[in-house]
Every structure is written in structure tokens, then in C-alpha cells.
mmCIF file of C-alpha atoms in Angstrom:
data_model
loop_
_atom_site.group_PDB
_atom_site.id
_atom_site.type_symbol
_atom_site.label_atom_id
_atom_site.label_comp_id
_atom_site.label_asym_id
_atom_site.label_seq_id
_atom_site.Cartn_x
_atom_site.Cartn_y
_atom_site.Cartn_z
ATOM 1 C CA MET A 21 28.159 12.665 -2.579
ATOM 2 C CA ASN A 22 25.482 14.438 -0.491
ATOM 3 C CA ILE A 23 23.018 12.381 1.572
ATOM 4 C CA ARG A 24 20.143 13.226 -0.778
ATOM 5 C CA VAL A 25 22.006 11.678 -3.734
ATOM 6 C CA ALA A 26 22.897 8.686 -1.681
ATOM 7 C CA VAL A 27 19.237 8.183 -0.683
ATOM 8 C CA SER A 28 17.993 8.635 -4.164
ATOM 9 C CA LEU A 29 20.572 6.197 -5.502
ATOM 10 C CA ALA A 30 19.528 3.651 -2.896
ATOM 11 C CA THR A 31 15.986 4.181 -4.148
ATOM 12 C CA VAL A 32 17.096 3.587 -7.768
ATOM 13 C CA LEU A 33 18.905 0.431 -6.658
ATOM 14 C CA LEU A 34 15.807 -0.884 -4.863
ATOM 15 C CA ALA A 35 13.551 0.138 -7.723
ATOM 16 C CA THR A 36 15.647 -1.478 -10.402
ATOM 17 C CA GLY A 37 16.331 -4.735 -8.480
ATOM 18 C CA ALA A 38 20.065 -4.155 -8.065
ATOM 19 C CA THR A 39 19.706 -5.600 -4.481
ATOM 20 C CA ALA A 40 17.751 -8.605 -5.189
ATOM 21 C CA SER A 41 19.427 -10.551 -2.472
ATOM 22 C CA SER A 42 18.239 -10.316 1.129
ATOM 23 C CA ASP A 43 21.904 -10.630 2.253
ATOM 24 C CA ALA A 44 22.066 -6.874 2.766
ATOM 25 C CA ILE A 45 19.405 -6.916 5.474
ATOM 26 C CA PHE A 46 21.122 -9.457 7.618
ATOM 27 C CA ALA A 47 23.577 -8.442 10.460
ATOM 28 C CA PRO A 48 26.694 -10.442 10.784
ATOM 29 C CA ASP A 49 25.224 -12.216 13.720
ATOM 30 C CA GLY A 50 22.279 -13.479 11.673
ATOM 31 C CA GLN A 51 19.795 -10.995 13.165
ATOM 32 C CA LEU A 52 17.596 -9.140 10.696
ATOM 33 C CA ASN A 53 18.076 -5.345 10.231
ATOM 34 C CA PHE A 54 14.820 -3.437 10.226
ATOM 35 C CA PRO A 55 13.791 -2.958 6.548
ATOM 36 C CA ALA A 56 13.813 0.796 6.860
ATOM 37 C CA ASN A 57 12.386 1.595 3.355
ATOM 38 C CA TYR A 58 9.581 -0.893 3.146
ATOM 39 C CA ARG A 59 6.856 1.731 3.054
ATOM 40 C CA GLU A 60 8.167 2.578 -0.467
ATOM 41 C CA TRP A 61 8.166 -1.107 -1.638
ATOM 42 C CA VAL A 62 5.336 -2.559 -3.654
ATOM 43 C CA TYR A 63 2.017 -2.843 -1.751
ATOM 44 C CA LEU A 64 0.334 -6.373 -1.988
ATOM 45 C CA SER A 65 -2.807 -6.068 -0.065
ATOM 46 C CA SER A 66 -4.408 -5.430 3.402
ATOM 47 C CA GLY A 67 -6.674 -7.185 5.827
ATOM 48 C CA LEU A 68 -8.715 -6.188 8.830
ATOM 49 C CA ASP A 69 -8.849 -8.273 11.965
ATOM 50 C CA MET A 70 -8.120 -11.484 10.041
ATOM 51 C CA SER A 71 -7.950 -14.724 12.126
ATOM 52 C CA TYR A 72 -7.092 -18.217 11.064
ATOM 53 C CA ASN A 73 -8.287 -19.592 14.381
ATOM 54 C CA LYS A 74 -12.042 -20.282 14.771
ATOM 55 C CA LEU A 75 -11.842 -20.012 18.473
ATOM 56 C CA LEU A 76 -9.695 -16.859 18.800
ATOM 57 C CA ASP A 77 -11.526 -13.670 19.373
ATOM 58 C CA MET A 78 -10.019 -10.282 20.300
ATOM 59 C CA PRO A 79 -12.966 -8.065 21.468
ATOM 60 C CA GLY A 80 -12.178 -4.357 21.616
ATOM 61 C CA HIS A 81 -8.906 -4.798 19.574
ATOM 62 C CA SER A 82 -9.036 -3.850 15.854
ATOM 63 C CA MET A 83 -6.258 -3.582 13.443
ATOM 64 C CA PHE A 84 -5.276 -3.517 9.705
ATOM 65 C CA ASP A 85 -2.393 -5.452 8.384
ATOM 66 C CA ASN A 86 -0.615 -4.106 5.220
ATOM 67 C CA VAL A 87 1.762 -6.293 3.212
ATOM 68 C CA PHE A 88 4.713 -5.109 0.995
ATOM 69 C CA ALA A 89 7.172 -6.896 -1.180
ATOM 70 C CA ASP A 90 10.618 -5.721 -2.191
ATOM 71 C CA PRO A 91 10.369 -4.305 -5.705
ATOM 72 C CA ALA A 92 12.954 -6.641 -7.379
ATOM 73 C CA SER A 93 11.212 -9.858 -5.985
ATOM 74 C CA TYR A 94 7.804 -8.433 -6.933
ATOM 75 C CA HIS A 95 8.900 -7.925 -10.497
ATOM 76 C CA GLU A 96 10.335 -11.384 -10.586
ATOM 77 C CA PHE A 97 6.933 -12.742 -9.273
ATOM 78 C CA LEU A 98 5.159 -10.960 -12.239
ATOM 79 C CA GLN A 99 7.363 -12.902 -14.633
ATOM 80 C CA THR A 100 7.391 -16.291 -12.997
ATOM 81 C CA GLY A 101 4.460 -16.634 -10.527
ATOM 82 C CA THR A 102 6.769 -17.396 -7.615
ATOM 83 C CA TRP A 103 9.217 -15.803 -5.268
ATOM 84 C CA PRO A 104 13.021 -15.747 -5.944
ATOM 85 C CA GLU A 105 15.902 -16.160 -3.471
ATOM 86 C CA GLY A 106 16.236 -13.015 -1.489
ATOM 87 C CA THR A 107 12.511 -12.123 -1.362
ATOM 88 C CA ILE A 108 11.529 -9.918 1.536
ATOM 89 C CA LEU A 109 7.865 -9.625 2.462
ATOM 90 C CA VAL A 110 6.896 -7.216 5.164
ATOM 91 C CA MET A 111 3.572 -7.156 7.118
ATOM 92 C CA GLU A 112 2.791 -4.125 9.273
ATOM 93 C CA ALA A 113 -0.024 -3.833 11.678
ATOM 94 C CA ARG A 114 -1.749 -0.486 12.341
ATOM 95 C CA GLY A 115 -4.670 0.458 14.590
ATOM 96 C CA ALA A 116 -8.216 0.599 13.111
ATOM 97 C CA THR A 117 -10.452 3.496 13.976
ATOM 98 C CA GLU A 118 -14.116 4.062 13.196
ATOM 99 C CA LYS A 119 -14.895 7.648 14.314
ATOM 100 C CA GLY A 120 -12.508 10.434 13.347
ATOM 101 C CA SER A 121 -12.583 13.527 11.205
ATOM 102 C CA ILE A 122 -15.676 13.206 8.925
ATOM 103 C CA ASN A 123 -15.813 9.460 9.031
ATOM 104 C CA HIS A 124 -18.875 7.872 10.634
ATOM 105 C CA ARG A 125 -18.772 4.193 9.544
ATOM 106 C CA GLY A 126 -16.342 1.474 8.667
ATOM 107 C CA LYS A 127 -12.634 1.683 9.520
ATOM 108 C CA PHE A 128 -9.547 3.638 8.630
ATOM 109 C CA GLN A 129 -5.805 3.275 9.716
ATOM 110 C CA SER A 130 -4.593 5.488 12.473
ATOM 111 C CA GLY A 131 -1.796 6.124 14.723
ATOM 112 C CA ASP A 132 1.598 4.458 15.177
ATOM 113 C CA LEU A 133 2.762 1.103 13.999
ATOM 114 C CA MET A 134 1.710 -1.809 16.253
ATOM 115 C CA GLY A 135 4.383 -4.110 14.801
ATOM 116 C CA VAL A 136 6.257 -5.294 11.717
ATOM 117 C CA GLU A 137 6.833 -8.870 10.619
ATOM 118 C CA VAL A 138 9.113 -9.971 7.960
ATOM 119 C CA HIS A 139 9.126 -13.263 5.915
ATOM 120 C CA THR A 140 12.238 -13.695 3.874
ATOM 121 C CA LYS A 141 13.453 -16.347 1.428
ATOM 122 C CA ASP A 142 17.105 -17.585 1.787
ATOM 123 C CA THR A 143 17.521 -21.286 1.204
ATOM 124 C CA ARG A 144 21.066 -21.313 2.403
ATOM 125 C CA ARG A 145 20.153 -19.719 5.683
ATOM 126 C CA PHE A 146 16.828 -21.338 6.597
ATOM 127 C CA PRO A 147 16.131 -25.037 6.467
ATOM 128 C CA GLY A 148 12.554 -24.569 5.168
ATOM 129 C CA GLY A 149 13.711 -21.917 2.748
ATOM 130 C CA TRP A 150 12.062 -19.074 4.594
ATOM 131 C CA GLY A 151 12.565 -17.293 7.889
ATOM 132 C CA PHE A 152 10.171 -15.167 10.074
ATOM 133 C CA PHE A 153 11.267 -12.181 12.143
ATOM 134 C CA ALA A 154 9.150 -9.752 14.250
ATOM 135 C CA PHE A 155 9.754 -6.136 15.324
ATOM 136 C CA GLY A 156 7.421 -4.909 18.067
ATOM 137 C CA GLY A 157 5.671 -1.551 17.803
ATOM 138 C CA THR A 158 7.960 1.067 16.551
ATOM 139 C CA ASP A 159 11.054 -0.895 17.497
ATOM 140 C CA THR A 160 13.720 -0.682 14.753
ATOM 141 C CA GLN A 161 16.372 -2.733 16.557
ATOM 142 C CA PRO A 162 17.667 -5.850 14.706
ATOM 143 C CA ALA A 163 15.455 -8.907 15.366
ATOM 144 C CA ARG A 164 16.257 -12.534 16.033
ATOM 145 C CA GLN A 165 14.686 -15.158 13.897
ATOM 146 C CA ILE A 166 11.353 -16.565 15.288
ATOM 147 C CA PRO A 167 12.101 -20.176 16.250
ATOM 148 C CA THR A 168 11.048 -22.706 13.508
ATOM 149 C CA SER A 169 8.882 -24.431 16.053
ATOM 150 C CA ALA A 170 6.429 -21.443 16.054
ATOM 151 C CA ASP A 171 3.010 -22.020 14.431
ATOM 152 C CA CYS A 172 3.636 -19.563 11.548
ATOM 153 C CA TYR A 173 6.142 -21.927 9.865
ATOM 154 C CA ALA A 174 3.888 -24.978 9.879
ATOM 155 C CA CYS A 175 0.739 -22.973 8.895
ATOM 156 C CA HIS A 176 2.429 -21.185 5.964
ATOM 157 C CA GLN A 177 3.865 -24.555 4.834
ATOM 158 C CA GLN A 178 0.510 -26.253 4.804
ATOM 159 C CA HIS A 179 -1.730 -23.457 3.667
ATOM 160 C CA GLY A 180 0.316 -20.926 1.656
ATOM 161 C CA ALA A 181 -1.018 -20.795 -1.841
ATOM 162 C CA VAL A 182 2.457 -20.055 -3.362
ATOM 163 C CA ASN A 183 5.849 -21.242 -1.970
ATOM 164 C CA THR A 184 4.612 -21.060 1.672
ATOM 165 C CA THR A 185 3.242 -17.511 1.204
ATOM 166 C CA PHE A 186 -0.335 -16.377 1.547
ATOM 167 C CA VAL A 187 -0.740 -15.247 -2.076
ATOM 168 C CA GLN A 188 -4.462 -16.308 -1.722
ATOM 169 C CA PHE A 189 -4.920 -12.990 0.098
ATOM 170 C CA TYR A 190 -3.128 -10.862 -2.494
ATOM 171 C CA PRO A 191 -5.651 -10.591 -5.382
ATOM 172 C CA THR A 192 -3.319 -9.103 -8.094
ATOM 173 C CA LEU A 193 -0.652 -11.888 -7.373
ATOM 174 C CA LEU A 194 -3.213 -14.692 -7.066
ATOM 175 C CA LYS A 195 -4.250 -13.980 -10.630
ATOM 176 C CA ILE A 196 -0.718 -14.255 -11.856
ATOM 177 C CA ALA A 197 0.020 -17.469 -9.927
ATOM 178 C CA THR A 198 -3.104 -19.069 -11.334
ATOM 179 C CA ALA A 199 -2.158 -18.167 -14.815
ATOM 180 C CA LYS A 200 1.378 -19.334 -14.415
ATOM 181 C CA LYS A 201 0.203 -22.520 -12.619
ATOM 182 C CA THR A 202 2.454 -22.031 -9.642
ATOM 183 C CA LEU A 203 -0.192 -22.658 -6.923
ATOM 184 C CA SER A 204 0.827 -25.201 -4.324
ATOM 185 C CA PRO A 205 -0.856 -28.642 -5.014
ATOM 186 C CA SER A 206 -2.126 -28.544 -1.430
ATOM 187 C CA TYR A 207 -3.694 -25.097 -1.654
ATOM 188 C CA GLN A 208 -7.447 -24.932 -1.125
ATOM 189 C CA PRO A 209 -9.307 -21.683 -1.998
ATOM 190 C CA MET B 25 19.635 20.114 -13.945
ATOM 191 C CA ASN B 26 21.707 19.138 -10.956
ATOM 192 C CA ILE B 27 22.425 15.502 -10.152
ATOM 193 C CA ARG B 28 19.895 15.177 -7.393
ATOM 194 C CA VAL B 29 17.135 16.161 -9.694
ATOM 195 C CA ALA B 30 18.537 13.904 -12.416
ATOM 196 C CA VAL B 31 18.660 10.961 -10.137
ATOM 197 C CA SER B 32 15.261 11.619 -8.636
ATOM 198 C CA LEU B 33 13.881 11.874 -12.090
ATOM 199 C CA ALA B 34 15.544 8.623 -12.971
ATOM 200 C CA THR B 35 13.935 7.067 -9.971
ATOM 201 C CA VAL B 36 10.524 8.204 -11.105
ATOM 202 C CA LEU B 37 11.018 6.985 -14.587
ATOM 203 C CA LEU B 38 12.299 3.658 -13.466
ATOM 204 C CA ALA B 39 9.731 3.167 -10.711
ATOM 205 C CA THR B 40 6.603 4.308 -12.589
ATOM 206 C CA GLY B 41 7.473 4.352 -16.348
ATOM 207 C CA ALA B 42 5.923 7.935 -16.353
ATOM 208 C CA THR B 43 7.202 11.467 -15.707
ATOM 209 C CA ALA B 44 6.868 13.481 -12.687
ATOM 210 C CA SER B 45 4.172 15.740 -14.273
ATOM 211 C CA SER B 46 0.678 14.808 -14.589
ATOM 212 C CA ASP B 47 0.643 16.241 -18.107
ATOM 213 C CA ALA B 48 1.589 12.866 -19.509
ATOM 214 C CA ILE B 49 -1.521 11.143 -18.220
ATOM 215 C CA PHE B 50 -3.914 13.620 -20.011
ATOM 216 C CA ALA B 51 -5.154 12.887 -23.478
ATOM 217 C CA PRO B 52 -5.246 15.901 -25.866
ATOM 218 C CA ASP B 53 -8.995 16.119 -25.360
ATOM 219 C CA GLY B 54 -8.517 16.672 -21.566
ATOM 220 C CA GLN B 55 -9.638 13.160 -20.664
ATOM 221 C CA LEU B 56 -7.484 11.276 -18.159
ATOM 222 C CA ASN B 57 -5.537 8.174 -19.273
ATOM 223 C CA PHE B 58 -5.803 5.247 -16.922
ATOM 224 C CA PRO B 59 -2.705 5.400 -14.571
ATOM 225 C CA ALA B 60 -1.601 1.909 -15.631
ATOM 226 C CA ASN B 61 1.298 1.480 -13.301
ATOM 227 C CA TYR B 62 -0.363 2.834 -10.039
ATOM 228 C CA ARG B 63 0.005 -0.571 -8.215
ATOM 229 C CA GLU B 64 3.711 0.024 -8.232
ATOM 230 C CA TRP B 65 3.442 3.647 -6.812
ATOM 231 C CA VAL B 66 3.799 4.425 -3.131
ATOM 232 C CA TYR B 67 0.959 3.102 -0.948
ATOM 233 C CA LEU B 68 -0.567 5.554 1.501
ATOM 234 C CA SER B 69 -3.255 3.678 3.349
ATOM 235 C CA SER B 70 -6.518 1.575 3.200
ATOM 236 C CA GLY B 71 -10.002 1.851 4.662
ATOM 237 C CA LEU B 72 -12.851 -0.566 4.964
ATOM 238 C CA ASP B 73 -16.480 0.542 4.296
ATOM 239 C CA MET B 74 -15.746 4.069 5.217
ATOM 240 C CA SER B 75 -18.663 6.588 5.022
ATOM 241 C CA TYR B 76 -18.751 10.301 5.537
ATOM 242 C CA ASN B 77 -22.555 10.256 5.560
ATOM 243 C CA LYS B 78 -24.305 9.326 8.815
ATOM 244 C CA LEU B 79 -27.521 8.243 7.040
ATOM 245 C CA LEU B 80 -25.879 6.280 4.280
ATOM 246 C CA ASP B 81 -25.757 2.507 4.890
ATOM 247 C CA MET B 82 -24.878 -0.121 2.303
ATOM 248 C CA PRO B 83 -25.973 -3.560 3.837
ATOM 249 C CA GLY B 84 -24.498 -6.633 2.170
ATOM 250 C CA HIS B 85 -21.881 -4.454 0.384
ATOM 251 C CA SER B 86 -18.385 -4.528 1.807
ATOM 252 C CA MET B 87 -15.255 -3.159 0.198
ATOM 253 C CA PHE B 88 -11.657 -1.914 0.894
ATOM 254 C CA ASP B 89 -10.205 1.212 -0.536
ATOM 255 C CA ASN B 90 -6.403 1.417 -1.203
ATOM 256 C CA VAL B 91 -4.689 4.683 -1.833
ATOM 257 C CA PHE B 92 -1.510 5.305 -3.763
ATOM 258 C CA ALA B 93 0.609 8.394 -4.722
ATOM 259 C CA ASP B 94 3.003 8.786 -7.612
ATOM 260 C CA PRO B 95 6.554 8.391 -6.255
ATOM 261 C CA ALA B 96 7.909 11.844 -7.175
ATOM 262 C CA SER B 97 5.035 13.645 -5.549
ATOM 263 C CA TYR B 98 5.252 11.457 -2.477
ATOM 264 C CA HIS B 99 8.927 12.247 -1.982
ATOM 265 C CA GLU B 100 8.170 15.874 -2.371
ATOM 266 C CA PHE B 101 5.510 15.527 0.320
ATOM 267 C CA LEU B 102 8.014 13.933 2.613
ATOM 268 C CA GLN B 103 10.221 17.110 2.248
ATOM 269 C CA THR B 104 7.548 19.737 2.275
ATOM 270 C CA GLY B 105 4.411 18.382 3.881
ATOM 271 C CA THR B 106 2.270 19.167 0.945
ATOM 272 C CA TRP B 107 1.546 18.083 -2.624
ATOM 273 C CA PRO B 108 3.410 19.537 -5.642
ATOM 274 C CA GLU B 109 1.889 20.492 -8.969
ATOM 275 C CA GLY B 110 1.337 17.251 -10.935
ATOM 276 C CA THR B 111 0.495 15.103 -7.958
ATOM 277 C CA ILE B 112 -1.560 11.967 -8.851
ATOM 278 C CA LEU B 113 -3.350 10.173 -6.151
ATOM 279 C CA VAL B 114 -5.230 6.958 -6.954
ATOM 280 C CA MET B 115 -7.883 5.214 -4.946
ATOM 281 C CA GLU B 116 -8.877 1.762 -5.869
ATOM 282 C CA ALA B 117 -11.917 -0.190 -4.479
ATOM 283 C CA ARG B 118 -11.715 -3.969 -3.962
ATOM 284 C CA GLY B 119 -14.239 -6.390 -2.555
ATOM 285 C CA ALA B 120 -13.905 -7.476 1.051
ATOM 286 C CA THR B 121 -14.445 -11.152 1.926
ATOM 287 C CA GLU B 122 -14.583 -12.812 5.304
ATOM 288 C CA LYS B 123 -14.524 -16.587 4.715
ATOM 289 C CA GLY B 124 -11.870 -17.970 2.348
ATOM 290 C CA SER B 125 -8.965 -20.293 2.489
ATOM 291 C CA ILE B 126 -8.060 -20.540 6.202
ATOM 292 C CA ASN B 127 -9.609 -17.291 7.155
ATOM 293 C CA HIS B 128 -12.492 -17.329 9.618
ATOM 294 C CA ARG B 129 -12.839 -13.754 10.921
ATOM 295 C CA GLY B 130 -12.180 -10.166 9.743
ATOM 296 C CA LYS B 131 -11.838 -9.302 6.139
ATOM 297 C CA PHE B 132 -9.267 -9.655 3.260
ATOM 298 C CA GLN B 133 -9.308 -8.291 -0.238
ATOM 299 C CA SER B 134 -10.548 -10.438 -2.989
ATOM 300 C CA GLY B 135 -11.353 -10.529 -6.634
ATOM 301 C CA ASP B 136 -11.333 -7.958 -9.367
ATOM 302 C CA LEU B 137 -11.208 -4.117 -9.007
ATOM 303 C CA MET B 138 -14.546 -2.480 -8.263
ATOM 304 C CA GLY B 139 -13.311 0.848 -9.492
ATOM 305 C CA VAL B 140 -10.499 3.390 -9.575
ATOM 306 C CA GLU B 141 -10.669 7.109 -8.770
ATOM 307 C CA VAL B 142 -7.998 9.678 -9.487
ATOM 308 C CA HIS B 143 -7.416 13.008 -7.722
ATOM 309 C CA THR B 144 -4.751 15.089 -9.509
ATOM 310 C CA LYS B 145 -3.357 18.581 -8.955
ATOM 311 C CA ASP B 146 -2.947 20.810 -11.912
ATOM 312 C CA THR B 147 -3.541 24.479 -11.139
ATOM 313 C CA ARG B 148 -3.475 25.588 -14.829
ATOM 314 C CA ARG B 149 -6.054 22.968 -15.769
ATOM 315 C CA PHE B 150 -8.519 22.949 -12.775
ATOM 316 C CA PRO B 151 -10.012 26.070 -11.221
ATOM 317 C CA GLY B 152 -9.730 24.663 -7.655
ATOM 318 C CA GLY B 153 -6.308 23.273 -8.286
ATOM 319 C CA TRP B 154 -7.411 19.638 -8.335
ATOM 320 C CA GLY B 155 -9.569 17.437 -10.617
ATOM 321 C CA PHE B 156 -11.393 14.162 -9.900
ATOM 322 C CA PHE B 157 -11.835 11.299 -12.448
ATOM 323 C CA ALA B 158 -13.412 7.898 -12.129
ATOM 324 C CA PHE B 159 -12.809 4.594 -13.906
ATOM 325 C CA GLY B 160 -15.480 1.983 -13.370
ATOM 326 C CA GLY B 161 -14.727 -1.627 -12.460
ATOM 327 C CA THR B 162 -11.807 -2.939 -14.712
ATOM 328 C CA ASP B 163 -12.426 -0.194 -17.374
ATOM 329 C CA THR B 164 -9.205 1.356 -18.488
ATOM 330 C CA GLN B 165 -10.608 3.709 -21.129
ATOM 331 C CA PRO B 166 -9.731 7.385 -20.716
ATOM 332 C CA ALA B 167 -12.125 9.142 -18.337
ATOM 333 C CA ARG B 168 -13.860 12.542 -18.366
ATOM 334 C CA GLN B 169 -13.360 14.855 -15.419
ATOM 335 C CA ILE B 170 -16.134 14.581 -12.749
ATOM 336 C CA PRO B 171 -18.064 17.849 -12.901
ATOM 337 C CA THR B 172 -16.959 20.322 -10.237
ATOM 338 C CA SER B 173 -20.573 20.444 -8.981
ATOM 339 C CA ALA B 174 -20.074 16.931 -7.539
ATOM 340 C CA ASP B 175 -19.879 16.571 -3.713
ATOM 341 C CA CYS B 176 -16.319 15.294 -3.764
ATOM 342 C CA TYR B 177 -14.991 18.687 -4.650
ATOM 343 C CA ALA B 178 -16.817 20.638 -1.859
ATOM 344 C CA CYS B 179 -16.172 17.941 0.676
ATOM 345 C CA HIS B 180 -12.382 17.731 0.007
ATOM 346 C CA GLN B 181 -12.221 21.523 0.006
ATOM 347 C CA GLN B 182 -13.941 21.806 3.339
ATOM 348 C CA HIS B 183 -12.516 18.765 5.198
ATOM 349 C CA GLY B 184 -9.225 17.719 3.571
ATOM 350 C CA ALA B 185 -6.401 17.976 6.169
ATOM 351 C CA VAL B 186 -3.791 19.057 3.571
ATOM 352 C CA ASN B 187 -4.402 20.952 0.365
ATOM 353 C CA THR B 188 -7.928 19.380 -0.136
ATOM 354 C CA THR B 189 -6.710 15.871 0.335
ATOM 355 C CA PHE B 190 -7.625 13.442 3.210
ATOM 356 C CA VAL B 191 -4.193 13.135 4.722
ATOM 357 C CA GLN B 192 -6.002 12.658 8.040
ATOM 358 C CA PHE B 193 -6.582 9.068 6.902
ATOM 359 C CA TYR B 194 -2.914 8.485 5.933
ATOM 360 C CA PRO B 195 -1.084 8.032 9.203
ATOM 361 C CA THR B 196 2.482 8.270 7.890
ATOM 362 C CA LEU B 197 1.715 11.505 6.000
ATOM 363 C CA LEU B 198 -0.354 12.988 8.824
ATOM 364 C CA LYS B 199 2.726 12.913 11.025
ATOM 365 C CA ILE B 200 4.751 14.702 8.443
ATOM 366 C CA ALA B 201 2.130 17.439 7.796
ATOM 367 C CA THR B 202 1.725 17.919 11.481
ATOM 368 C CA ALA B 203 5.466 18.356 11.876
ATOM 369 C CA LYS B 204 5.778 20.703 8.919
ATOM 370 C CA LYS B 205 2.714 22.697 9.977
ATOM 371 C CA THR B 206 0.920 22.216 6.616
ATOM 372 C CA LEU B 207 -2.482 21.219 7.990
ATOM 373 C CA SER B 208 -5.372 23.303 6.727
ATOM 374 C CA PRO B 209 -6.535 25.908 9.319
ATOM 375 C CA SER B 210 -10.054 24.430 8.847
ATOM 376 C CA TYR B 211 -9.056 20.840 9.538
ATOM 377 C CA GLN B 212 -10.657 19.164 12.518
ATOM 378 C CA PRO B 213 -9.319 15.774 13.678
#
């Protein structure tokens, strides 16, 4: 089997949901391998300079975040309105630029990755069901889990529209979760 | 057909439910059928309130655009640095909201589609090689080609970084086109 066939086959497996479990992305020591193929996963949405903290301001610093879901879990969400075991969500951050080429206003994405964060569901592995991991810049070395004392866990638990995830910011999925009545009782639009 | 082509084709069929050629998306009368599955295609990038016109301002009106490529053409681009015959690029516009749920700053995408535009390559069908089509709001009826006298054709011809497309705003593809030396001679960063 040549490498192109192997790569194409891997694509097929991802596209068809043959690797629904996130097991494959964990190293034996529990660190998370970089999800190399995530740019070909299903896109959920983007934000620009979002902040959940009224006091936090970052002048002179502008970036987009783009969120992707592994295809098998995305297709499951379309059916059920929630995330299955093994779900892998990836958020990447990219610099936002105003002036460039023929653009005069607004912002477009430019340059290298500024970081990649992963939120993955594995109820046997993580006490709250989900684990967070972060890869800095263009670093693709395996990452340790972010400690569960970090703010991201409590914030997602309290405010996530569906199963501790911020589906309120993914318009195509919010519509589905609303129709399937899978929104968290505590969720406030 | 060799195995690699067969597998790649299978990937496309599985991932998009369509064929690699854009023929399938044209109605017999030359109108373009709505690319129903584009949200599962490969995401290229997003912009917010971008404007190529120094004088044009749209106060009180804020929106994101998200761009997607059909998977087969995207994979071809990774190999060659340019777009093959049959390429379909889709740009959707979505409302941008600042305050909502726990968000206090910046913008996230919200609500229904505000429109979908398609740029597709078919050198037998279009004199300049590419055609533009627009679907308004959530309209999924077949669309007529935008007349070639419209600004979009001349602007993409003059300023598109690769083969009349705005690869300068898609950072992952710009890197590939730069490496493969497929940037248009007239392109200015």
C-alpha cells in the first residue's frame, strides 16, 4: 500500500465514522496526540476577539477562533442533538488582519496558527466526562490534560448550551439542539 | 482507474454525497443547484465585515463570511497549488453578534444564513474559466449565473492570488501556493 492510499483510506475512515472513539488520539501515557487532520473535519463556527470576561481587554491583540468537530461525532449530533462518547472538538486561533492585499476594512485570517485547543469526551477517562488540552502555536507535540481546576471546566459546565459545550455559538448546531430539546436546563441565551 | 483514484473518489462520494465534477450541480438549463452539503466540505477561512472598497461603509451591519471548498478539489490543491476543473468554492454570510449568552466582547456567528455565493471552475462552460452564482438568504432554489459584467469577475481576475481566487485570505492554502509557486504574477500581498 503506498502512502497516498493509506492517507486516502484514513480519510475514508474519518469521513465514514469508522474511528468514532477518541482512543486513537491518546498516547499510552494519557497525553493527547495532536489531531493532525482537524482542518479537514467539519467546521462549526468562528468568533473574533470573543471574551467571557467583562473586565478583560486585550488592546492591540486581535484573533479569530475556528471550531471543528470530528466527522463521526458531528453526524451523530445531527441525529441526536448531543455529543457521543469519543467526540473531539478542536478550536484553533489565528491572527486577524485588517489591511492586506485589496482589503480595507474588517478583518481576515492571516499567518500561522497561534494555538490549538481540544475538548474531548471520554467518560471513562475524565471525571466530568470531558477533558481539555492545549497545544501552543505551531507545536504538535503530545499535550498533557489541562488540570480540572482550570476555569474552562467550571465555565463550560455552568454555561455550555449542550453537554458542557458552547453550542450557543455554533448556529447550525444550536438549531438542531433546540429542535431535539437537548439544551441544558441551565442554559441562558 | 487505479486504486488511489478509486479510493479518493469514494472519499468524495462519502464526504459530500456528490461527484468530483461540478457537472452534477448544474441543472439542464445551466442554472446552479444549491450545493446542499457544503457545510461538510473543507473549511478554508472566515472574514468579518471585509471590504475591498475604501469608500463603502455599512454602519449597523456586521457579518462573517465563511468559505468552503469541495473536498476533491481541496485535495488536488494540496498537491498542485491550484484549482482543478470542477472546483466549487462556497462563501456563506452569517450575522455577527457581540452580546449573547456569556459573551461580552468581540463577535460570534448567529442566526440564519444571510446568503450563499458560489464560484465554480468549468472552462467549457465559462469564458473566463469561472462562474459566480448567488443564493439569497435561506433560498435554495437553483440560481442563474451572475452576468460576467459584474464587478466580481474583473476584481477576482485582477487581484486573485491563485487562478482568480482570493487565496491570499486563506492562510493554509496561501502557504501551499507560495511553496508550489502558483501565485499569479500580478498578485500583490
